[in-house]
């Protein structure tokens, strides 16, 4: 159950809102920083998972770098304290304007995803009379065994340079006086749970591709293995912090060529998923002949993951737990939002405490790709962020 210091203060807030457990985020950041030092692996937080400014400030102040996918993310990362040189810039569709922004601020590297992109970065850099640091994002052809919308390392996905285009990519880099080659990057997918099995495969493939690139005459000084470490959506309280130690250990044990090179990773979800919950209120209980609907004031515009990926999030009735105690019966509900779409469903057939109009409901593990992917569809107001320590203060 979501741990609250003051249910009273919490329940006076206007719903829906995103609730962030600042202490858990702090513990997660300090654990990943410790593991990063222990295994000698550089961590760049994938800002797309949650670009909340306070979260970014907490992460940047611990010395981690950033992984960005837009010019706006780069600007925000810098505003929130990330060192420009610690910023990596990925994405299949970087515009000329975004490339100029990145060059102007002096990012650490462009993770380039096509031969044409390399040529454009070279020509923009030439016009600005500056040298662009570039790495090659190579599509490794690996199945991450995750949802098809968050698999990125297969040849049918749009991401990365197909190894068949490597010769041409290397030629562009060698013949341009405006590109400074850094290394290679991969990202095979997201919400990966088989740490040993999947990431060891990625490491072995990375080692092969590093040799291939070096056989073409470029020196690889950095190897970036992307993000992807999954979170436990079933049991957020039992496993609040993903196993970064196991991930990094798997990398050092399976990447024989790491000696003398910088090894980087780009986790997003693993840092922020568990610290966030979407908090909404029951507006109506609508029993039907087939389904029993619990209708919330938060909807798919606030958290689209269940609708888009069929993602499972734990749902809890906080009022039943904190106000009414444990002697209530359980009831099966389809938990839905108010948006005019049949897909506006947070969970079907959920066994929850009997619920009533006005109850506060928590949709757990929503810190990653929750607020970040929210919209104002149906002209709904976006859910604001509330941090645990702000509530304690307001008591
Ligand atoms: N690096 C690159 C190049 C990426 O494309 C991504 C995520 C990451 C790092 C961070 O991956 P993570 O550690 O968070 O798995 N909206 C989806 C997830 C999309 C991930 C997109 N790329 C979801 O809600 O599950």
Short mmCIF file of C-alpha atoms and ligand atoms in Angstrom, two decimals:
data_model
loop_
_atom_site.label_atom_id
_atom_site.label_comp_id
_atom_site.label_asym_id
_atom_site.label_seq_id
_atom_site.Cartn_x
_atom_site.Cartn_y
_atom_site.Cartn_z
CA UNK A 1 0.00 0.00 0.00
CA UNK A 2 1.23 3.49 -0.83
CA UNK A 3 2.94 4.78 2.29
CA UNK A 4 1.59 8.15 3.44
CA UNK A 5 2.67 10.19 6.45
CA UNK A 6 -0.55 12.16 6.52
CA UNK A 7 -3.62 10.85 4.77
CA UNK A 8 -5.50 13.91 5.99
CA UNK A 9 -3.18 16.41 4.28
CA UNK A 10 -3.06 14.18 1.24
CA UNK A 11 -6.81 13.87 0.91
CA UNK A 12 -7.34 17.63 0.91
CA UNK A 13 -5.47 17.99 -2.41
CA UNK A 14 -7.32 18.51 -5.69
CA UNK A 15 -7.33 15.37 -7.81
CA UNK A 16 -6.04 13.96 -10.07
CA UNK A 17 -2.39 14.60 -9.29
CA UNK A 18 0.94 12.81 -9.56
CA UNK A 19 2.39 11.99 -6.18
CA UNK A 20 6.16 11.54 -5.97
CA UNK A 21 7.86 9.89 -3.03
CA UNK A 22 10.93 12.14 -2.77
CA UNK A 23 12.65 9.89 -0.22
CA UNK A 24 12.36 6.83 -2.48
CA UNK A 25 13.66 8.78 -5.45
CA UNK A 26 16.60 9.92 -3.34
CA UNK A 27 17.36 6.36 -2.26
CA UNK A 28 17.12 5.14 -5.87
CA UNK A 29 19.47 7.85 -7.11
CA UNK A 30 21.97 7.18 -4.37
CA UNK A 31 21.88 3.42 -5.07
CA UNK A 32 22.44 3.88 -8.80
CA UNK A 33 25.26 6.35 -8.14
CA UNK A 34 26.92 3.88 -5.78
CA UNK A 35 26.64 1.05 -8.32
CA UNK A 36 27.89 3.34 -11.07
CA UNK A 37 31.07 4.00 -9.08
CA UNK A 38 31.46 0.36 -8.07
CA UNK A 39 31.28 -1.00 -11.62
CA UNK A 40 32.76 1.99 -13.46
CA UNK A 41 29.67 2.56 -15.59
CA UNK A 42 28.52 6.08 -16.50
CA UNK A 43 24.79 6.66 -16.02
CA UNK A 44 22.83 9.07 -18.23
CA UNK A 45 19.20 9.47 -17.11
CA UNK A 46 16.74 9.22 -20.03
CA UNK A 47 14.82 12.41 -19.42
CA UNK A 48 11.86 11.29 -21.53
CA UNK A 49 10.75 9.02 -18.69
CA UNK A 50 9.98 12.01 -16.50
CA UNK A 51 11.16 15.55 -17.22
CA UNK A 52 9.74 17.09 -14.00
CA UNK A 53 12.17 19.85 -13.06
CA UNK A 54 12.54 18.85 -9.42
CA UNK A 55 13.27 15.26 -10.43
CA UNK A 56 15.86 16.45 -12.95
CA UNK A 57 17.53 18.65 -10.33
CA UNK A 58 17.73 15.77 -7.87
CA UNK A 59 19.30 13.54 -10.51
CA UNK A 60 21.72 16.12 -11.91
CA UNK A 61 22.95 17.11 -8.45
CA UNK A 62 24.07 13.55 -7.87
CA UNK A 63 26.41 13.88 -10.83
CA UNK A 64 24.58 11.67 -13.35
CA UNK A 65 24.42 12.65 -17.02
CA UNK A 66 21.36 12.95 -19.25
CA UNK A 67 20.04 11.23 -22.35
CA UNK A 68 17.85 13.52 -24.43
CA UNK A 69 15.67 13.07 -27.51
CA UNK A 70 14.76 16.62 -28.39
CA UNK A 71 16.18 20.14 -28.38
CA UNK A 72 13.70 21.07 -25.67
CA UNK A 73 14.92 18.22 -23.47
CA UNK A 74 18.50 19.44 -23.92
CA UNK A 75 17.53 22.99 -22.92
CA UNK A 76 15.62 21.72 -19.88
CA UNK A 77 18.44 19.38 -18.86
CA UNK A 78 20.87 22.29 -18.81
CA UNK A 79 18.43 24.52 -16.95
CA UNK A 80 18.12 21.77 -14.33
CA UNK A 81 21.83 21.47 -13.74
CA UNK A 82 23.12 18.75 -16.10
CA UNK A 83 26.55 19.53 -17.48
CA UNK A 84 26.29 20.03 -21.28
CA UNK A 85 29.17 17.60 -21.80
CA UNK A 86 27.18 14.92 -19.93
CA UNK A 87 24.27 15.13 -22.37
CA UNK A 88 23.74 12.52 -25.08
CA UNK A 89 21.30 13.24 -27.90
CA UNK A 90 19.44 10.33 -29.51
CA UNK A 91 16.49 10.21 -31.90
CA UNK A 92 15.82 9.21 -35.50
CA UNK A 93 14.49 12.63 -36.48
CA UNK A 94 16.79 15.34 -35.15
CA UNK A 95 15.94 18.59 -36.93
CA UNK A 96 18.53 21.12 -38.12
CA UNK A 97 17.35 23.50 -35.41
CA UNK A 98 17.83 20.84 -32.70
CA UNK A 99 21.26 19.98 -34.07
CA UNK A 100 22.22 23.66 -33.88
CA UNK A 101 20.95 23.87 -30.28
CA UNK A 102 23.00 20.82 -29.32
CA UNK A 103 26.13 22.18 -30.97
CA UNK A 104 25.69 25.62 -29.46
CA UNK A 105 25.51 24.27 -25.90
CA UNK A 106 28.27 21.69 -26.45
CA UNK A 107 26.67 18.32 -25.72
CA UNK A 108 28.75 15.19 -25.10
CA UNK A 109 27.64 13.25 -28.19
CA UNK A 110 25.01 12.87 -30.87
CA UNK A 111 23.87 9.26 -31.05
CA UNK A 112 23.38 9.17 -34.81
CA UNK A 113 20.71 6.95 -36.27
CA UNK A 114 21.24 7.17 -40.05
CA UNK A 115 23.84 7.95 -42.69
CA UNK A 116 21.84 10.95 -43.85
CA UNK A 117 21.72 12.31 -40.30
CA UNK A 118 25.53 12.07 -40.06
CA UNK A 119 25.87 14.09 -43.27
CA UNK A 120 23.46 16.76 -42.02
CA UNK A 121 25.20 17.04 -38.63
CA UNK A 122 28.51 17.42 -40.48
CA UNK A 123 27.17 20.18 -42.71
CA UNK A 124 25.47 22.05 -39.83
CA UNK A 125 28.70 21.78 -37.79
CA UNK A 126 30.71 23.10 -40.73
CA UNK A 127 28.41 26.11 -41.09
CA UNK A 128 28.83 26.80 -37.36
CA UNK A 129 32.62 26.25 -37.65
CA UNK A 130 32.53 23.71 -34.84
CA UNK A 131 33.24 20.00 -34.50
CA UNK A 132 30.35 17.66 -33.64
CA UNK A 133 30.99 14.71 -31.29
CA UNK A 134 29.19 11.70 -32.80
CA UNK A 135 28.53 8.09 -31.90
CA UNK A 136 26.83 5.52 -34.08
CA UNK A 137 23.60 4.08 -32.79
CA UNK A 138 23.66 0.63 -34.34
CA UNK A 139 20.59 -1.55 -34.59
CA UNK A 140 21.87 -4.79 -33.06
CA UNK A 141 19.03 -7.05 -34.26
CA UNK A 142 18.20 -8.30 -30.76
CA UNK A 143 14.77 -9.22 -29.44
CA UNK A 144 14.32 -7.71 -25.96
CA UNK A 145 11.23 -9.86 -25.31
CA UNK A 146 9.12 -6.93 -24.26
CA UNK A 147 5.97 -5.23 -25.63
CA UNK A 148 6.21 -4.70 -29.39
CA UNK A 149 5.77 -0.91 -28.99
CA UNK A 150 8.79 -0.68 -26.70
CA UNK A 151 11.10 -3.03 -28.58
CA UNK A 152 13.69 -1.03 -30.46
CA UNK A 153 16.59 -3.31 -31.33
CA UNK A 154 15.07 -5.32 -34.15
CA UNK A 155 15.75 -4.67 -37.81
CA UNK A 156 12.06 -3.89 -38.39
CA UNK A 157 12.21 -1.06 -35.83
CA UNK A 158 13.06 2.42 -37.10
CA UNK A 159 15.92 2.90 -34.65
CA UNK A 160 19.65 2.84 -35.25
CA UNK A 161 21.86 2.28 -38.25
CA UNK A 162 21.45 -1.09 -39.93
CA UNK A 163 24.85 -2.86 -39.81
CA UNK A 164 24.70 -3.14 -43.63
CA UNK A 165 25.05 0.67 -43.76
CA UNK A 166 28.10 0.75 -41.48
CA UNK A 167 30.66 1.05 -44.30
CA UNK A 168 28.97 4.15 -45.61
CA UNK A 169 28.56 5.64 -42.11
CA UNK A 170 32.26 5.11 -41.36
CA UNK A 171 33.20 6.71 -44.69
CA UNK A 172 31.12 9.81 -43.91
CA UNK A 173 32.84 10.16 -40.53
CA UNK A 174 36.33 9.64 -41.92
CA UNK A 175 35.90 12.03 -44.80
CA UNK A 176 34.31 14.86 -42.78
CA UNK A 177 36.57 17.28 -40.97
CA UNK A 178 33.64 18.26 -38.74
CA UNK A 179 32.79 15.01 -36.98
CA UNK A 180 34.65 13.72 -33.93
CA UNK A 181 33.93 9.99 -33.57
CA UNK A 182 33.29 8.85 -30.01
CA UNK A 183 31.86 5.36 -30.15
CA UNK A 184 28.81 3.18 -30.49
CA UNK A 185 25.40 3.12 -28.87
CA UNK A 186 22.60 0.55 -28.62
CA UNK A 187 19.17 0.50 -27.04
CA UNK A 188 17.26 -2.71 -27.43
CA UNK A 189 14.00 -1.89 -25.67
CA UNK A 190 12.29 -1.02 -22.46
CA UNK A 191 10.84 -2.79 -19.39
CA UNK A 192 13.34 -5.64 -19.70
CA UNK A 193 13.03 -8.08 -16.81
CA UNK A 194 15.38 -10.88 -17.84
CA UNK A 195 18.46 -8.93 -16.78
CA UNK A 196 21.06 -11.68 -17.18
CA UNK A 197 19.58 -13.27 -20.27
CA UNK A 198 18.80 -10.17 -22.35
CA UNK A 199 21.56 -7.76 -21.35
CA UNK A 200 24.27 -10.39 -21.67
CA UNK A 201 23.07 -10.98 -25.23
CA UNK A 202 23.24 -7.24 -25.87
CA UNK A 203 26.79 -7.08 -24.47
CA UNK A 204 28.03 -9.92 -26.64
CA UNK A 205 26.48 -8.38 -29.73
CA UNK A 206 27.94 -4.98 -28.75
CA UNK A 207 31.42 -6.53 -28.52
CA UNK A 208 31.04 -7.97 -32.06
CA UNK A 209 29.89 -4.63 -33.44
CA UNK A 210 32.74 -2.76 -31.71
CA UNK A 211 35.22 -5.09 -33.45
CA UNK A 212 33.44 -4.56 -36.75
CA UNK A 213 33.60 -0.77 -36.44
CA UNK A 214 37.26 -0.89 -35.39
CA UNK A 215 38.08 -3.20 -38.31
CA UNK A 216 36.93 -0.33 -40.51
CA UNK A 217 39.52 1.98 -38.98
CA UNK A 218 37.67 3.97 -36.28
CA UNK A 219 38.63 3.81 -32.61
CA UNK A 220 35.68 3.19 -30.28
CA UNK A 221 36.27 5.04 -27.03
CA UNK A 222 32.74 4.80 -25.63
CA UNK A 223 30.17 2.02 -25.62
CA UNK A 224 26.65 3.05 -24.66
CA UNK A 225 24.27 0.18 -23.93
CA UNK A 226 21.10 2.30 -23.70
CA UNK A 227 18.38 1.89 -21.10
CA UNK A 228 15.73 -0.74 -20.61
CA UNK A 229 16.04 -2.00 -17.04
CA UNK A 230 12.49 -2.89 -15.97
CA UNK A 231 10.50 -2.08 -12.84
CA UNK A 232 8.32 -4.45 -10.81
CA UNK A 233 4.79 -3.25 -11.59
CA UNK A 234 3.27 -6.19 -9.70
CA UNK A 235 4.94 -5.53 -6.36
CA UNK A 236 6.10 -1.91 -6.11
CA UNK A 237 6.40 -2.08 -2.32
CA UNK A 238 8.46 -5.27 -2.28
CA UNK A 239 10.75 -4.09 -5.07
CA UNK A 240 10.84 -0.31 -4.95
CA UNK A 241 14.36 -0.06 -6.41
CA UNK A 242 15.31 -1.99 -9.56
CA UNK A 243 18.44 -4.08 -9.43
CA UNK A 244 21.02 -1.75 -10.96
CA UNK A 245 23.75 -3.81 -9.30
CA UNK A 246 22.72 -6.96 -11.17
CA UNK A 247 22.46 -5.03 -14.45
CA UNK A 248 25.93 -3.49 -14.12
CA UNK A 249 27.44 -6.80 -12.98
CA UNK A 250 25.95 -8.47 -16.06
CA UNK A 251 27.55 -5.78 -18.22
CA UNK A 252 31.04 -6.08 -16.75
CA UNK A 253 30.88 -9.86 -16.95
CA UNK A 254 29.73 -9.95 -20.56
CA UNK A 255 31.51 -7.07 -22.21
CA UNK A 256 35.09 -8.26 -22.56
CA UNK A 257 36.16 -5.19 -24.52
CA UNK A 258 35.31 -2.60 -21.86
CA UNK A 259 38.90 -2.13 -20.70
CA UNK A 260 40.12 1.37 -21.56
CA UNK A 261 36.73 2.52 -22.83
CA UNK A 262 33.91 4.53 -21.28
CA UNK A 263 30.84 2.38 -20.69
CA UNK A 264 27.52 4.21 -20.54
CA UNK A 265 23.89 3.32 -19.85
CA UNK A 266 20.71 5.37 -20.23
CA UNK A 267 18.07 4.20 -17.76
CA UNK A 268 14.80 6.10 -17.57
CA UNK A 269 12.06 3.95 -16.07
CA UNK A 270 14.26 2.21 -13.51
CA UNK A 271 15.09 5.52 -11.82
CA UNK A 272 11.63 7.04 -11.58
CA UNK A 273 8.80 4.52 -12.12
CA UNK A 274 8.35 3.42 -8.54
CA UNK A 275 8.49 6.84 -6.89
CA UNK A 276 5.35 8.05 -8.69
CA UNK A 277 1.64 7.28 -8.34
CA UNK A 278 -1.32 8.80 -10.09
CA UNK A 279 -3.85 9.78 -7.44
CA UNK A 280 -7.48 10.09 -8.50
CA UNK A 281 -10.87 10.15 -6.85
CA UNK A 282 -13.86 7.91 -7.46
CA UNK A 283 -16.56 9.99 -9.09
CA UNK A 284 -19.12 7.25 -9.58
CA UNK A 285 -19.63 3.56 -9.03
CA UNK A 286 -21.65 2.23 -11.93
CA UNK A 287 -22.75 -1.37 -11.61
CA UNK A 288 -23.79 -2.90 -14.92
CA UNK A 289 -25.21 -6.22 -16.00
CA UNK A 290 -21.80 -7.32 -17.30
CA UNK A 291 -19.17 -5.08 -15.65
CA UNK A 292 -18.97 -3.12 -12.43
CA UNK A 293 -17.36 0.22 -13.27
CA UNK A 294 -15.39 2.41 -10.93
CA UNK A 295 -15.19 5.77 -12.67
CA UNK A 296 -12.28 8.00 -11.64
CA UNK A 297 -11.55 11.68 -12.21
CA UNK A 298 -8.15 10.71 -13.68
CA UNK A 299 -8.09 9.25 -17.18
CA UNK A 300 -6.01 7.97 -20.06
CA UNK A 301 -4.91 11.52 -20.79
CA UNK A 302 -3.12 11.46 -17.42
CA UNK A 303 -1.67 7.96 -17.74
CA UNK A 304 -1.85 6.37 -21.18
CA UNK A 305 0.25 3.25 -20.55
CA UNK A 306 -2.66 0.84 -19.90
CA UNK A 307 -4.50 2.04 -23.02
CA UNK A 308 -1.43 2.16 -25.26
CA UNK A 309 0.52 -0.93 -24.20
CA UNK A 310 -2.03 -2.88 -22.18
CA UNK A 311 0.30 -2.10 -19.27
CA UNK A 312 -0.63 -3.39 -15.81
CA UNK A 313 -0.42 -0.97 -12.88
CA UNK A 314 -1.29 -1.87 -9.31
CA UNK A 315 -4.43 -0.05 -8.15
CA UNK A 316 -5.17 0.65 -4.48
CA UNK A 317 -8.05 2.22 -2.59
CA UNK A 318 -6.30 4.55 -0.13
CA UNK A 319 -9.49 5.70 1.62
CA UNK A 320 -10.51 2.13 2.37
CA UNK A 321 -7.06 1.44 3.82
CA UNK A 322 -6.38 4.66 5.73
CA UNK A 323 -9.90 5.66 6.78
CA UNK A 324 -12.01 2.59 7.02
CA UNK A 325 -9.54 -0.11 8.00
CA UNK A 326 -9.44 -3.67 6.85
CA UNK A 327 -12.83 -5.07 7.72
CA UNK A 328 -14.47 -4.33 4.37
CA UNK A 329 -15.37 -6.77 1.69
CA UNK A 330 -13.62 -6.92 -1.66
CA UNK A 331 -15.39 -6.24 -4.94
CA UNK A 332 -14.39 -6.67 -8.57
CA UNK A 333 -14.20 -3.48 -10.62
CA UNK A 334 -13.26 -2.25 -14.04
CA UNK A 335 -11.39 0.93 -13.13
CA UNK A 336 -11.94 3.53 -15.83
CA UNK A 337 -11.48 7.24 -16.49
CA UNK A 338 -13.86 9.93 -17.73
CA UNK A 339 -12.37 10.33 -21.23
CA UNK A 340 -14.57 9.67 -24.27
CA UNK A 341 -12.72 6.56 -25.42
CA UNK A 342 -13.47 2.91 -24.71
CA UNK A 343 -9.74 2.41 -24.15
CA UNK A 344 -9.84 4.74 -21.15
CA UNK A 345 -9.40 1.84 -18.75
CA UNK A 346 -6.77 1.54 -15.98
CA UNK A 347 -7.57 -2.06 -15.16
CA UNK A 348 -10.25 -4.67 -15.72
CA UNK A 349 -11.52 -7.26 -13.24
CA UNK A 350 -9.59 -5.74 -10.35
CA UNK A 351 -10.33 -7.11 -6.92
CA UNK A 352 -10.35 -4.04 -4.67
CA UNK A 353 -11.80 -2.99 -1.34
CA UNK A 354 -15.45 -2.01 -1.73
CA UNK A 355 -15.24 1.56 -3.01
CA UNK A 356 -17.44 4.61 -2.76
CA UNK A 357 -17.86 7.97 -4.39
CA UNK A 358 -15.09 10.26 -3.12
CA UNK A 359 -12.57 7.51 -2.32
CA UNK A 360 -8.95 8.23 -3.16
CA UNK A 361 -7.37 5.72 -5.53
CA UNK A 362 -3.65 5.27 -6.22
CA UNK A 363 -2.39 3.92 -9.53
CA UNK A 364 1.09 2.83 -8.64
CA UNK A 365 4.45 2.74 -10.49
CA UNK A 366 3.42 5.71 -12.60
CA UNK A 367 6.55 7.82 -12.20
CA UNK A 368 7.94 6.83 -15.60
CA UNK A 369 6.13 7.63 -18.85
CA UNK A 370 3.11 8.81 -16.83
CA UNK A 371 3.12 12.60 -16.56
CA UNK A 372 5.64 12.64 -19.42
CA UNK A 373 3.11 11.15 -21.85
CA UNK A 374 0.05 12.95 -20.51
CA UNK A 375 -2.07 15.17 -22.71
CA UNK A 376 -4.94 17.60 -22.40
CA UNK A 377 -7.28 15.46 -24.55
CA UNK A 378 -10.92 16.40 -23.95
CA UNK A 379 -9.47 19.74 -22.79
CA UNK A 380 -8.70 18.20 -19.47
CA UNK A 381 -6.30 19.93 -17.09
CA UNK A 382 -2.97 18.15 -16.73
CA UNK A 383 -2.38 16.51 -13.38
CA UNK A 384 0.14 18.49 -11.33
CA UNK A 385 3.06 17.09 -9.35
CA UNK A 386 2.97 16.81 -5.56
CA UNK A 387 6.04 15.67 -3.61
CA UNK A 388 5.87 13.70 -0.37
CA UNK A 389 7.95 16.22 1.56
CA UNK A 390 5.67 19.08 0.54
CA UNK A 391 2.75 17.26 2.14
CA UNK A 392 4.66 16.66 5.33
CA UNK A 393 5.44 20.38 5.47
CA UNK A 394 1.78 21.34 5.01
CA UNK A 395 0.59 19.31 7.97
N1 LIG B 1 17.72 5.35 -24.40
C1 LIG B 1 16.99 5.42 -25.52
C2 LIG B 1 17.67 5.68 -26.78
C3 LIG B 1 15.61 5.22 -25.49
O1 LIG B 1 14.90 5.25 -26.60
C4 LIG B 1 14.97 4.97 -24.24
C5 LIG B 1 13.53 4.75 -24.16
C6 LIG B 1 15.78 4.94 -23.09
C7 LIG B 1 17.15 5.12 -23.20
C8 LIG B 1 15.21 4.69 -21.72
O2 LIG B 1 14.62 3.45 -21.63
P1 LIG B 1 14.11 2.88 -20.21
O3 LIG B 1 15.30 2.73 -19.32
O4 LIG B 1 13.15 3.88 -19.67
O5 LIG B 1 13.45 1.61 -20.53
N2 LIG B 1 6.64 4.84 -23.14
C9 LIG B 1 7.08 3.49 -22.96
C10 LIG B 1 8.59 3.37 -22.93
C11 LIG B 1 9.24 3.95 -24.16
C12 LIG B 1 10.74 3.94 -24.08
C13 LIG B 1 11.32 4.74 -25.18
N3 LIG B 1 12.76 4.79 -25.16
C14 LIG B 1 6.44 2.92 -21.69
O6 LIG B 1 5.67 3.61 -21.05
O7 LIG B 1 6.65 1.76 -21.36
#
